Amino acid sequence: MAYTPNSSAPKADFDVIVVGGGPSGATAANDLAAKGHSVLLLDRAGRIKPCGGAIPPRCIEDFEIPDELICARIRSARMISPKNKAVDMPIENGFVGMVNRETFDEWLRERAEKTGAERRVGTFVRLERNEADQPVAVYTDAEGAEARASTKLLIGADGAKSKVLKQGLPNVKPAPYVFAYHEIIKAPKANGEARANYDPTRCDVYYQGRLSPDFYAWVFPHGDTASIGVGSAKKGFSLRGAVADLRRDAGMEESDLVRHEGAPIPMKPIKRWDNGRDVIVTGDAAGVVAPASGEGIYYAMAGGRMVADAVHMTLLTGEAKALATARRTFMKEHGKVFFVLGLLQYFWYGGDRRRERFVKICEDPDVQRLTWESYMNKRLVKREPMAHVRVFFKDLSHLLGLAKT
C-alpha cells in the first residue's frame, strides 16, 4: 500500500533519510521507496568495505540478486589448521555466490534510485533538530560544502563506528568489533605455484594464531580477482603483516595488487536499534555481523528490510513504538544462530590447540552437513536430532582433549 502523507504533520524535506549506502542502507532505501515514501539515500563516494563477498542462496533469492553480479560460485571450503592440516568441506547440491563489493553495493544503490530514492553524495557530520523537532541530517556534499536535509525518520546505516548511533542513541553501547584488512589481487594464472594452492571454486579459511590470534584469515575467489584478508581485535597486531605472510605462504606474493581496504567489523547485535522516536540504525551500526564467521551481507540486507518495514509502519500509524519491531523480528529469526556462533568463537578461537581440534571436527560428515544447511538457509537445522547429539558429544570430547587431532 502506498504511503499517503498526513497533511497536518510538519513538512519535512523527506519522509526518510538513510545515511549509508551499503547493503543494509541501500536495501532499506529501496524498500521504503517501493512503498511510496520520499527517501534520501546519503552515501560517501568511493568507500569499499573489506569483505570476503560471500552471499548464500537465500540472499540471492530473497533480494533478487541477478546472475551477472555473481563473480564466482563456490563449491567447497577448505579449513586449514595451525599445523597446516587441510580439511575440505564440499557443498552438496548448491553453491555460495561471491560478489565484488565495489560493483555489488553500487548496483544496490542504483536499484534504490530507480525505485524512487534520491541519491546524494555526502558525508554525515551531525544530527540536529529543526523547529518542529524533526531530525536534520547535516552533511558535507561532494564539493565539501555543508548542507542540511530534514526528515521524519532517520536511518543510520553508517558502519560500526556510526555517528548516527552515537548522536541519535547516545546511551546505547556500540557493538564490539574486530578490525579487518584485505587485499584484492589478480587471480592466479592457470599455472605456477600460486595456482597449485588456489581453486577458483573454493574458499580457504586459515585458523592459525600467527595469521590471526583471535579470528581467522582467508583467501576467497572473486572470478578474475581474489580477496586475501584477515581480522583481529588484538591491538598492535599487524593485519598488513599477516596478509603479507598469507600471500607468501599461498605462493601469491607476486600477484598484482588491485586495491586494499580496512575497516572495523562488529561482532554482536547491539541492545537497542532505535531511540523510541525517530532514529533507528541498521547493518554494521546495529552490529548484525555473525560471530565466528564474520558473515555480514545477508544479515545486513535482512536487517535493512526489517528496519524498512518498521519505519513504514511508524510513518503509517504515527506510533514510534513500531520501530522496536525491527530488532525483535531480527533476533527472533536469527538470534539463536548468533548465539551459537558466538559460543563457537569463544570456545574454538582461544588458542592454536583449540583451533587444531576445531579443524579436526570439520572432517565429520554430520558437522559438514549441518553447517552447510544452516549457512545456506540462514537458520539452524531442526531436523536430524541425532546428528545434533552426535556433534555435541564430538565437540565435548575435543574440548576435553579426549579426541585425537
mmCIF file of C-alpha atoms in Angstrom:
data_model
loop_
_atom_site.group_PDB
_atom_site.id
_atom_site.type_symbol
_atom_site.label_atom_id
_atom_site.label_comp_id
_atom_site.label_asym_id
_atom_site.label_seq_id
_atom_site.Cartn_x
_atom_site.Cartn_y
_atom_site.Cartn_z
ATOM 1 C CA MET A 1 0.000 0.000 0.000
ATOM 2 C CA ALA A 2 1.388 3.387 -0.976
ATOM 3 C CA TYR A 3 2.107 5.919 1.730
ATOM 4 C CA THR A 4 -0.264 8.887 1.942
ATOM 5 C CA PRO A 5 1.308 11.847 3.794
ATOM 6 C CA ASN A 6 -0.584 13.343 6.708
ATOM 7 C CA SER A 7 -1.325 16.936 5.658
ATOM 8 C CA SER A 8 -1.432 18.117 9.291
ATOM 9 C CA ALA A 9 2.094 16.902 10.067
ATOM 10 C CA PRO A 10 5.033 19.359 9.857
ATOM 11 C CA LYS A 11 6.562 19.424 6.402
ATOM 12 C CA ALA A 12 9.961 17.721 6.212
ATOM 13 C CA ASP A 13 12.251 17.543 3.206
ATOM 14 C CA PHE A 14 11.932 13.733 3.203
ATOM 15 C CA ASP A 15 9.901 11.046 4.894
ATOM 16 C CA VAL A 16 13.109 9.101 5.493
ATOM 17 C CA ILE A 17 16.824 9.840 5.230
ATOM 18 C CA VAL A 18 19.148 6.835 5.065
ATOM 19 C CA VAL A 19 22.764 7.580 5.979
ATOM 20 C CA GLY A 20 24.998 4.969 4.370
ATOM 21 C CA GLY A 21 24.583 3.156 1.071
ATOM 22 C CA GLY A 22 25.982 -0.270 1.826
ATOM 23 C CA PRO A 23 23.824 -3.417 1.524
ATOM 24 C CA SER A 24 21.693 -2.568 4.570
ATOM 25 C CA GLY A 25 21.120 1.115 3.851
ATOM 26 C CA ALA A 26 20.535 0.584 0.136
ATOM 27 C CA THR A 27 18.052 -2.220 0.845
ATOM 28 C CA ALA A 28 16.140 -0.087 3.362
ATOM 29 C CA ALA A 29 16.057 2.846 0.922
ATOM 30 C CA ASN A 30 14.845 0.632 -1.927
ATOM 31 C CA ASP A 31 12.087 -0.991 0.139
ATOM 32 C CA LEU A 32 10.828 2.330 1.525
ATOM 33 C CA ALA A 33 10.832 3.973 -1.895
ATOM 34 C CA ALA A 34 8.889 0.994 -3.235
ATOM 35 C CA LYS A 35 6.251 1.644 -0.554
ATOM 36 C CA GLY A 36 5.764 5.209 -1.802
ATOM 37 C CA HIS A 37 7.858 7.174 0.711
ATOM 38 C CA SER A 38 10.139 10.044 -0.202
ATOM 39 C CA VAL A 39 13.638 8.799 0.594
ATOM 40 C CA LEU A 40 17.073 10.401 0.567
ATOM 41 C CA LEU A 41 19.982 7.962 0.332
ATOM 42 C CA LEU A 42 23.105 9.770 1.545
ATOM 43 C CA ASP A 43 26.361 7.951 0.917
ATOM 44 C CA ARG A 44 30.063 8.680 0.827
ATOM 45 C CA ALA A 45 31.574 8.114 -2.603
ATOM 46 C CA GLY A 46 34.403 5.673 -3.197
ATOM 47 C CA ARG A 47 34.330 3.728 0.069
ATOM 48 C CA ILE A 48 34.549 -0.081 -0.279
ATOM 49 C CA LYS A 49 34.315 -2.249 2.818
ATOM 50 C CA PRO A 50 36.812 -5.104 3.283
ATOM 51 C CA CYS A 51 34.723 -8.211 2.783
ATOM 52 C CA GLY A 52 35.076 -11.774 1.597
ATOM 53 C CA GLY A 53 31.974 -11.176 -0.508
ATOM 54 C CA ALA A 54 30.047 -14.393 0.178
ATOM 55 C CA ILE A 55 26.281 -14.469 -0.200
ATOM 56 C CA PRO A 56 24.216 -17.638 0.394
ATOM 57 C CA PRO A 57 21.410 -18.869 -1.866
ATOM 58 C CA ARG A 58 18.773 -17.403 0.449
ATOM 59 C CA CYS A 59 20.252 -13.927 -0.056
ATOM 60 C CA ILE A 60 20.226 -14.336 -3.825
ATOM 61 C CA GLU A 61 16.595 -15.464 -3.728
ATOM 62 C CA ASP A 62 15.200 -13.089 -1.096
ATOM 63 C CA PHE A 63 16.742 -9.972 -2.614
ATOM 64 C CA GLU A 64 16.577 -10.937 -6.296
ATOM 65 C CA ILE A 65 20.301 -10.677 -6.976
ATOM 66 C CA PRO A 66 20.960 -11.074 -10.733
ATOM 67 C CA ASP A 67 23.418 -13.661 -12.045
ATOM 68 C CA GLU A 68 25.722 -11.041 -13.534
ATOM 69 C CA LEU A 69 26.678 -9.855 -10.038
ATOM 70 C CA ILE A 70 27.872 -13.342 -9.045
ATOM 71 C CA CYS A 71 31.574 -13.297 -9.922
ATOM 72 C CA ALA A 72 32.302 -16.819 -8.612
ATOM 73 C CA ARG A 73 30.386 -19.891 -7.492
ATOM 74 C CA ILE A 74 31.950 -21.626 -4.517
ATOM 75 C CA ARG A 75 31.516 -25.398 -4.301
ATOM 76 C CA SER A 76 33.617 -26.100 -1.192
ATOM 77 C CA ALA A 77 35.565 -24.610 1.706
ATOM 78 C CA ARG A 78 38.989 -25.654 2.942
ATOM 79 C CA MET A 79 39.736 -25.241 6.641
ATOM 80 C CA ILE A 80 43.461 -25.012 7.423
ATOM 81 C CA SER A 81 44.721 -25.689 10.943
ATOM 82 C CA PRO A 82 47.728 -24.233 12.799
ATOM 83 C CA LYS A 83 49.695 -27.341 11.773
ATOM 84 C CA ASN A 84 48.638 -26.799 8.135
ATOM 85 C CA LYS A 85 46.238 -29.727 8.183
ATOM 86 C CA ALA A 86 43.639 -29.033 5.477
ATOM 87 C CA VAL A 87 40.043 -30.267 5.684
ATOM 88 C CA ASP A 88 37.779 -29.878 2.663
ATOM 89 C CA MET A 89 34.071 -29.263 3.200
ATOM 90 C CA PRO A 90 32.235 -29.790 -0.112
ATOM 91 C CA ILE A 91 28.837 -28.216 -0.727
ATOM 92 C CA GLU A 92 26.269 -30.733 -1.883
ATOM 93 C CA ASN A 93 23.618 -29.637 -4.382
ATOM 94 C CA GLY A 94 24.345 -25.936 -4.388
ATOM 95 C CA PHE A 95 26.884 -23.142 -4.247
ATOM 96 C CA VAL A 96 27.782 -19.995 -2.350
ATOM 97 C CA GLY A 97 27.798 -16.887 -4.518
ATOM 98 C CA MET A 98 30.686 -14.427 -4.395
ATOM 99 C CA VAL A 99 30.320 -10.718 -5.178
ATOM 100 C CA ASN A 100 32.695 -7.807 -5.538
ATOM 101 C CA ARG A 101 31.540 -5.144 -3.108
ATOM 102 C CA GLU A 102 32.578 -2.337 -5.451
ATOM 103 C CA THR A 103 30.037 -3.394 -8.081
ATOM 104 C CA PHE A 104 27.533 -5.100 -5.770
ATOM 105 C CA ASP A 105 26.980 -2.117 -3.469
ATOM 106 C CA GLU A 106 26.707 0.299 -6.379
ATOM 107 C CA TRP A 107 24.109 -1.921 -8.043
ATOM 108 C CA LEU A 108 22.069 -1.881 -4.836
ATOM 109 C CA ARG A 109 22.272 1.922 -4.668
ATOM 110 C CA GLU A 110 21.284 2.225 -8.322
ATOM 111 C CA ARG A 111 18.328 -0.090 -7.743
ATOM 112 C CA ALA A 112 17.144 2.085 -4.868
ATOM 113 C CA GLU A 113 17.447 5.162 -7.073
ATOM 114 C CA LYS A 114 15.499 3.526 -9.901
ATOM 115 C CA THR A 115 12.797 2.586 -7.402
ATOM 116 C CA GLY A 116 12.431 6.226 -6.414
ATOM 117 C CA ALA A 117 15.017 7.108 -3.750
ATOM 118 C CA GLU A 118 17.018 10.300 -4.252
ATOM 119 C CA ARG A 119 20.772 9.764 -4.104
ATOM 120 C CA ARG A 120 23.241 12.321 -2.846
ATOM 121 C CA VAL A 121 26.968 12.023 -2.329
ATOM 122 C CA GLY A 122 27.874 13.359 1.073
ATOM 123 C CA THR A 123 29.423 12.639 4.455
ATOM 124 C CA PHE A 124 27.185 12.785 7.513
ATOM 125 C CA VAL A 125 28.543 15.269 10.072
ATOM 126 C CA ARG A 126 25.959 15.630 12.808
ATOM 127 C CA LEU A 127 22.329 15.314 13.821
ATOM 128 C CA GLU A 128 20.393 18.487 14.547
ATOM 129 C CA ARG A 129 16.687 19.231 15.029
ATOM 130 C CA ASN A 130 14.501 21.877 13.408
ATOM 131 C CA GLU A 131 11.733 23.960 14.983
ATOM 132 C CA ALA A 132 9.307 21.084 14.523
ATOM 133 C CA ASP A 133 11.744 18.839 16.481
ATOM 134 C CA GLN A 134 12.370 16.713 13.399
ATOM 135 C CA PRO A 135 15.790 15.180 12.708
ATOM 136 C CA VAL A 136 18.028 17.219 10.429
ATOM 137 C CA ALA A 137 20.970 15.471 8.768
ATOM 138 C CA VAL A 138 23.887 17.874 8.442
ATOM 139 C CA TYR A 139 26.440 16.687 5.900
ATOM 140 C CA THR A 140 29.228 17.861 3.627
ATOM 141 C CA ASP A 141 28.418 17.471 -0.039
ATOM 142 C CA ALA A 142 30.669 16.361 -2.887
ATOM 143 C CA GLU A 143 32.232 19.837 -3.082
ATOM 144 C CA GLY A 144 32.883 19.966 0.651
ATOM 145 C CA ALA A 145 30.124 22.481 1.403
ATOM 146 C CA GLU A 146 27.877 21.947 4.412
ATOM 147 C CA ALA A 147 24.261 21.060 3.613
ATOM 148 C CA ARG A 148 21.135 20.084 5.541
ATOM 149 C CA ALA A 149 18.050 17.965 4.994
ATOM 150 C CA SER A 150 15.184 17.386 7.399
ATOM 151 C CA THR A 151 13.253 14.167 7.763
ATOM 152 C CA LYS A 152 10.515 12.461 9.699
ATOM 153 C CA LEU A 153 12.687 9.424 10.378
ATOM 154 C CA LEU A 154 16.452 8.957 10.183
ATOM 155 C CA ILE A 155 18.098 5.592 9.476
ATOM 156 C CA GLY A 156 21.769 5.168 10.340
ATOM 157 C CA ALA A 157 23.469 2.582 8.150
ATOM 158 C CA ASP A 158 26.856 4.234 8.522
ATOM 159 C CA GLY A 159 29.038 1.423 9.808
ATOM 160 C CA ALA A 160 30.466 0.027 13.022
ATOM 161 C CA LYS A 161 31.554 3.489 14.197
ATOM 162 C CA SER A 162 28.186 5.010 13.343
ATOM 163 C CA LYS A 163 27.824 8.734 14.005
ATOM 164 C CA VAL A 164 24.060 8.348 13.788
ATOM 165 C CA LEU A 165 24.165 5.784 16.605
ATOM 166 C CA LYS A 166 26.484 7.914 18.722
ATOM 167 C CA GLN A 167 24.400 11.058 18.344
ATOM 168 C CA GLY A 168 20.890 9.655 17.973
ATOM 169 C CA LEU A 169 21.152 6.890 20.604
ATOM 170 C CA PRO A 170 23.858 8.238 22.942
ATOM 171 C CA ASN A 171 23.039 5.804 25.754
ATOM 172 C CA VAL A 172 23.386 2.690 23.580
ATOM 173 C CA LYS A 173 26.765 0.976 23.671
ATOM 174 C CA PRO A 174 28.228 0.239 20.204
ATOM 175 C CA ALA A 175 28.956 -3.350 19.245
ATOM 176 C CA PRO A 176 32.393 -4.843 19.936
ATOM 177 C CA TYR A 177 34.351 -5.325 16.735
ATOM 178 C CA VAL A 178 37.375 -6.817 15.068
ATOM 179 C CA PHE A 179 39.484 -4.931 12.575
ATOM 180 C CA ALA A 180 39.536 -6.421 9.096
ATOM 181 C CA TYR A 181 42.012 -5.813 6.299
ATOM 182 C CA HIS A 182 42.144 -7.408 2.891
ATOM 183 C CA GLU A 183 43.917 -7.077 -0.423
ATOM 184 C CA ILE A 184 42.207 -7.659 -3.741
ATOM 185 C CA ILE A 185 44.717 -9.268 -6.080
ATOM 186 C CA LYS A 186 44.560 -10.571 -9.621
ATOM 187 C CA ALA A 187 43.630 -14.242 -9.500
ATOM 188 C CA PRO A 188 46.500 -16.686 -10.034
ATOM 189 C CA LYS A 189 47.002 -17.777 -13.637
ATOM 190 C CA ALA A 190 46.479 -21.314 -14.854
ATOM 191 C CA ASN A 191 49.982 -22.439 -13.901
ATOM 192 C CA GLY A 192 52.639 -21.774 -11.323
ATOM 193 C CA GLU A 193 52.996 -22.165 -7.555
ATOM 194 C CA ALA A 194 50.097 -19.868 -6.713
ATOM 195 C CA ARG A 195 47.659 -21.750 -8.928
ATOM 196 C CA ALA A 196 48.676 -25.045 -7.323
ATOM 197 C CA ASN A 197 47.399 -23.685 -3.983
ATOM 198 C CA TYR A 198 44.355 -21.933 -5.417
ATOM 199 C CA ASP A 199 40.975 -23.233 -6.531
ATOM 200 C CA PRO A 200 38.587 -20.642 -8.075
ATOM 201 C CA THR A 201 35.612 -22.624 -6.710
ATOM 202 C CA ARG A 202 36.912 -22.989 -3.140
ATOM 203 C CA CYS A 203 37.189 -20.640 -0.145
ATOM 204 C CA ASP A 204 40.271 -21.192 2.025
ATOM 205 C CA VAL A 205 39.966 -20.305 5.725
ATOM 206 C CA TYR A 206 43.098 -20.253 7.908
ATOM 207 C CA TYR A 207 42.711 -20.868 11.645
ATOM 208 C CA GLN A 208 46.263 -20.015 12.652
ATOM 209 C CA GLY A 209 47.268 -17.783 15.532
ATOM 210 C CA ARG A 210 50.204 -16.306 13.645
ATOM 211 C CA LEU A 211 47.786 -15.010 10.990
ATOM 212 C CA SER A 212 45.045 -14.034 13.450
ATOM 213 C CA PRO A 213 45.281 -14.527 17.224
ATOM 214 C CA ASP A 214 41.511 -14.343 17.750
ATOM 215 C CA PHE A 215 39.727 -14.660 14.397
ATOM 216 C CA TYR A 216 40.796 -16.118 11.047
ATOM 217 C CA ALA A 217 42.425 -15.332 7.709
ATOM 218 C CA TRP A 218 41.047 -16.105 4.275
ATOM 219 C CA VAL A 219 41.577 -16.496 0.537
ATOM 220 C CA PHE A 220 38.278 -16.071 -1.304
ATOM 221 C CA PRO A 221 37.970 -16.279 -5.120
ATOM 222 C CA HIS A 222 36.227 -13.437 -6.960
ATOM 223 C CA GLY A 223 36.480 -14.584 -10.545
ATOM 224 C CA ASP A 224 39.283 -12.550 -12.129
ATOM 225 C CA THR A 225 40.431 -11.443 -8.686
ATOM 226 C CA ALA A 226 40.719 -12.848 -5.173
ATOM 227 C CA SER A 227 40.311 -11.420 -1.676
ATOM 228 C CA ILE A 228 43.127 -12.198 0.771
ATOM 229 C CA GLY A 229 42.353 -10.904 4.232
ATOM 230 C CA VAL A 230 42.499 -11.218 7.981
ATOM 231 C CA GLY A 231 40.603 -9.977 11.032
ATOM 232 C CA SER A 232 41.615 -9.415 14.649
ATOM 233 C CA ALA A 233 40.549 -7.435 17.694
ATOM 234 C CA LYS A 234 44.030 -7.567 19.235
ATOM 235 C CA LYS A 235 45.563 -4.131 19.463
ATOM 236 C CA GLY A 236 49.011 -3.883 17.926
ATOM 237 C CA PHE A 237 48.586 -6.971 15.759
ATOM 238 C CA SER A 238 49.777 -6.226 12.205
ATOM 239 C CA LEU A 239 46.966 -7.088 9.819
ATOM 240 C CA ARG A 240 49.019 -5.990 6.818
ATOM 241 C CA GLY A 241 51.902 -8.127 8.003
ATOM 242 C CA ALA A 242 49.601 -11.135 8.389
ATOM 243 C CA VAL A 243 48.230 -10.685 4.868
ATOM 244 C CA ALA A 244 51.785 -10.437 3.542
ATOM 245 C CA ASP A 245 52.625 -13.697 5.345
ATOM 246 C CA LEU A 246 49.499 -15.366 3.954
ATOM 247 C CA ARG A 247 50.288 -14.261 0.415
ATOM 248 C CA ARG A 248 53.800 -15.664 0.769
ATOM 249 C CA ASP A 249 52.555 -18.951 2.245
ATOM 250 C CA ALA A 250 49.991 -19.338 -0.550
ATOM 251 C CA GLY A 251 52.545 -18.547 -3.272
ATOM 252 C CA MET A 252 50.704 -15.306 -4.166
ATOM 253 C CA GLU A 253 53.397 -12.878 -3.036
ATOM 254 C CA GLU A 254 53.986 -11.692 -6.603
ATOM 255 C CA SER A 255 50.300 -11.442 -7.578
ATOM 256 C CA ASP A 256 49.348 -7.959 -8.758
ATOM 257 C CA LEU A 257 47.545 -5.818 -6.183
ATOM 258 C CA VAL A 258 44.264 -4.288 -7.394
ATOM 259 C CA ARG A 259 43.295 -2.435 -4.207
ATOM 260 C CA HIS A 260 43.210 -2.804 -0.427
ATOM 261 C CA GLU A 261 40.749 -1.819 2.313
ATOM 262 C CA GLY A 262 40.463 -1.894 6.077
ATOM 263 C CA ALA A 263 37.562 -1.293 8.476
ATOM 264 C CA PRO A 264 36.093 -2.411 11.822
ATOM 265 C CA ILE A 265 33.642 -5.326 11.648
ATOM 266 C CA PRO A 266 31.099 -5.601 14.519
ATOM 267 C CA MET A 267 30.580 -8.949 16.190
ATOM 268 C CA LYS A 268 27.333 -8.679 18.166
ATOM 269 C CA PRO A 269 23.899 -7.049 17.725
ATOM 270 C CA ILE A 270 23.546 -4.005 19.964
ATOM 271 C CA LYS A 271 20.906 -3.965 22.692
ATOM 272 C CA ARG A 272 18.683 -1.344 21.075
ATOM 273 C CA TRP A 273 18.342 -0.132 17.495
ATOM 274 C CA ASP A 274 16.044 2.895 17.882
ATOM 275 C CA ASN A 275 15.561 5.932 20.137
ATOM 276 C CA GLY A 276 11.822 5.376 20.537
ATOM 277 C CA ARG A 277 11.086 8.487 18.464
ATOM 278 C CA ASP A 278 12.588 8.976 15.037
ATOM 279 C CA VAL A 279 16.097 7.491 14.761
ATOM 280 C CA ILE A 280 16.997 3.851 14.055
ATOM 281 C CA VAL A 281 20.169 2.060 12.978
ATOM 282 C CA THR A 282 20.801 -0.973 10.801
ATOM 283 C CA GLY A 283 23.613 -3.061 9.314
ATOM 284 C CA ASP A 284 27.045 -2.720 10.923
ATOM 285 C CA ALA A 285 25.736 0.165 13.021
ATOM 286 C CA ALA A 286 23.316 -2.320 14.606
ATOM 287 C CA GLY A 287 26.043 -4.968 14.938
ATOM 288 C CA VAL A 288 24.469 -7.568 12.663
ATOM 289 C CA VAL A 289 27.604 -9.420 11.570
ATOM 290 C CA ALA A 290 27.700 -13.077 12.547
ATOM 291 C CA PRO A 291 30.276 -14.062 15.202
ATOM 292 C CA ALA A 292 32.841 -16.713 14.252
ATOM 293 C CA SER A 293 32.150 -16.482 10.514
ATOM 294 C CA GLY A 294 32.163 -12.696 10.094
ATOM 295 C CA GLU A 295 29.349 -13.024 7.560
ATOM 296 C CA GLY A 296 27.518 -9.743 7.158
ATOM 297 C CA ILE A 297 25.991 -9.142 3.712
ATOM 298 C CA TYR A 298 22.877 -11.277 4.117
ATOM 299 C CA TYR A 299 22.273 -10.177 7.701
ATOM 300 C CA ALA A 300 22.765 -6.525 6.734
ATOM 301 C CA MET A 301 20.195 -6.790 3.958
ATOM 302 C CA ALA A 302 17.756 -8.754 6.108
ATOM 303 C CA GLY A 303 18.117 -6.186 8.877
ATOM 304 C CA GLY A 304 17.680 -3.337 6.404
ATOM 305 C CA ARG A 305 14.427 -4.860 5.181
ATOM 306 C CA MET A 306 13.143 -5.301 8.734
ATOM 307 C CA VAL A 307 14.061 -1.704 9.590
ATOM 308 C CA ALA A 308 12.273 -0.512 6.445
ATOM 309 C CA ASP A 309 9.140 -2.416 7.480
ATOM 310 C CA ALA A 310 9.271 -0.892 10.977
ATOM 311 C CA VAL A 311 9.811 2.629 9.610
ATOM 312 C CA HIS A 312 6.962 2.172 7.130
ATOM 313 C CA MET A 313 4.603 1.128 9.932
ATOM 314 C CA THR A 314 5.709 4.079 12.052
ATOM 315 C CA LEU A 315 5.011 6.517 9.233
ATOM 316 C CA LEU A 316 1.615 4.976 8.551
ATOM 317 C CA THR A 317 0.433 4.875 12.151
ATOM 318 C CA GLY A 318 2.411 7.658 13.796
ATOM 319 C CA GLU A 319 3.324 5.133 16.527
ATOM 320 C CA ALA A 320 7.075 5.317 17.186
ATOM 321 C CA LYS A 321 6.915 2.100 19.210
ATOM 322 C CA ALA A 322 6.711 0.267 15.887
ATOM 323 C CA LEU A 323 10.420 0.991 15.365
ATOM 324 C CA ALA A 324 11.312 -1.588 18.023
ATOM 325 C CA THR A 325 9.773 -4.375 15.944
ATOM 326 C CA ALA A 326 12.817 -4.351 13.642
ATOM 327 C CA ARG A 327 15.231 -5.688 16.244
ATOM 328 C CA ARG A 328 12.664 -8.061 17.738
ATOM 329 C CA THR A 329 11.966 -9.568 14.328
ATOM 330 C CA PHE A 330 15.660 -9.913 13.528
ATOM 331 C CA MET A 331 16.537 -11.579 16.826
ATOM 332 C CA LYS A 332 13.532 -13.902 16.623
ATOM 333 C CA GLU A 333 14.702 -15.146 13.238
ATOM 334 C CA HIS A 334 18.475 -15.061 13.678
ATOM 335 C CA GLY A 335 19.220 -14.671 17.396
ATOM 336 C CA LYS A 336 19.799 -18.397 18.013
ATOM 337 C CA VAL A 337 22.265 -18.602 15.135
ATOM 338 C CA PHE A 338 24.188 -15.613 16.501
ATOM 339 C CA PHE A 339 24.220 -17.165 19.977
ATOM 340 C CA VAL A 340 25.576 -20.494 18.730
ATOM 341 C CA LEU A 341 28.214 -18.809 16.560
ATOM 342 C CA GLY A 342 29.240 -16.640 19.492
ATOM 343 C CA LEU A 343 29.816 -19.741 21.613
ATOM 344 C CA LEU A 344 31.753 -21.333 18.766
ATOM 345 C CA GLN A 345 34.056 -18.320 18.512
ATOM 346 C CA TYR A 346 34.538 -18.177 22.279
ATOM 347 C CA PHE A 347 35.435 -21.849 22.649
ATOM 348 C CA TRP A 348 37.335 -22.620 19.461
ATOM 349 C CA TYR A 349 39.265 -19.432 18.663
ATOM 350 C CA GLY A 350 41.018 -19.283 22.046
ATOM 351 C CA GLY A 351 44.421 -20.634 21.029
ATOM 352 C CA ASP A 352 46.028 -22.885 18.433
ATOM 353 C CA ARG A 353 45.396 -26.095 20.369
ATOM 354 C CA ARG A 354 41.682 -25.455 20.242
ATOM 355 C CA ARG A 355 41.864 -24.358 16.603
ATOM 356 C CA GLU A 356 43.598 -27.603 15.722
ATOM 357 C CA ARG A 357 40.758 -29.530 17.323
ATOM 358 C CA PHE A 358 38.160 -27.335 15.642
ATOM 359 C CA VAL A 359 39.542 -28.088 12.183
ATOM 360 C CA LYS A 360 39.593 -31.783 13.095
ATOM 361 C CA ILE A 361 35.885 -31.600 13.929
ATOM 362 C CA CYS A 362 35.238 -30.185 10.451
ATOM 363 C CA GLU A 363 36.154 -33.582 8.986
ATOM 364 C CA ASP A 364 32.955 -35.013 10.424
ATOM 365 C CA PRO A 365 30.131 -35.558 7.878
ATOM 366 C CA ASP A 366 27.459 -34.526 10.407
ATOM 367 C CA VAL A 367 29.275 -31.263 11.105
ATOM 368 C CA GLN A 368 29.684 -30.542 7.408
ATOM 369 C CA ARG A 369 26.065 -31.283 6.536
ATOM 370 C CA LEU A 370 24.576 -29.283 9.416
ATOM 371 C CA THR A 371 26.982 -26.380 8.837
ATOM 372 C CA TRP A 372 26.160 -26.007 5.155
ATOM 373 C CA GLU A 373 22.413 -26.486 5.579
ATOM 374 C CA SER A 374 22.315 -23.822 8.282
ATOM 375 C CA TYR A 375 24.511 -21.429 6.320
ATOM 376 C CA MET A 376 22.720 -21.813 3.000
ATOM 377 C CA ASN A 377 19.254 -21.379 4.521
ATOM 378 C CA LYS A 378 20.213 -18.944 7.340
ATOM 379 C CA ARG A 379 18.583 -20.918 10.120
ATOM 380 C CA LEU A 380 19.580 -23.708 12.481
ATOM 381 C CA VAL A 381 18.726 -27.157 11.159
ATOM 382 C CA LYS A 382 15.972 -28.616 13.350
ATOM 383 C CA ARG A 383 15.639 -31.992 11.741
ATOM 384 C CA GLU A 384 18.029 -34.908 12.274
ATOM 385 C CA PRO A 385 18.142 -34.532 16.086
ATOM 386 C CA MET A 386 20.568 -37.452 16.451
ATOM 387 C CA ALA A 387 23.061 -35.657 14.216
ATOM 388 C CA HIS A 388 22.991 -32.731 16.652
ATOM 389 C CA VAL A 389 23.525 -35.139 19.562
ATOM 390 C CA ARG A 390 26.497 -36.734 17.815
ATOM 391 C CA VAL A 391 28.026 -33.337 17.057
ATOM 392 C CA PHE A 392 27.529 -32.235 20.686
ATOM 393 C CA PHE A 393 29.439 -35.208 22.105
ATOM 394 C CA LYS A 394 32.169 -34.891 19.486
ATOM 395 C CA ASP A 395 32.562 -31.209 20.381
ATOM 396 C CA LEU A 396 32.713 -32.127 24.055
ATOM 397 C CA SER A 397 35.373 -34.802 23.527
ATOM 398 C CA HIS A 398 37.533 -32.352 21.585
ATOM 399 C CA LEU A 399 37.120 -29.622 24.192
ATOM 400 C CA LEU A 400 38.173 -32.048 26.929
ATOM 401 C CA GLY A 401 41.095 -33.284 24.883
ATOM 402 C CA LEU A 402 39.740 -36.830 24.641
ATOM 403 C CA ALA A 403 39.797 -36.930 20.842
ATOM 404 C CA LYS A 404 42.928 -37.272 18.782
ATOM 405 C CA THR A 405 43.980 -34.411 16.492
#
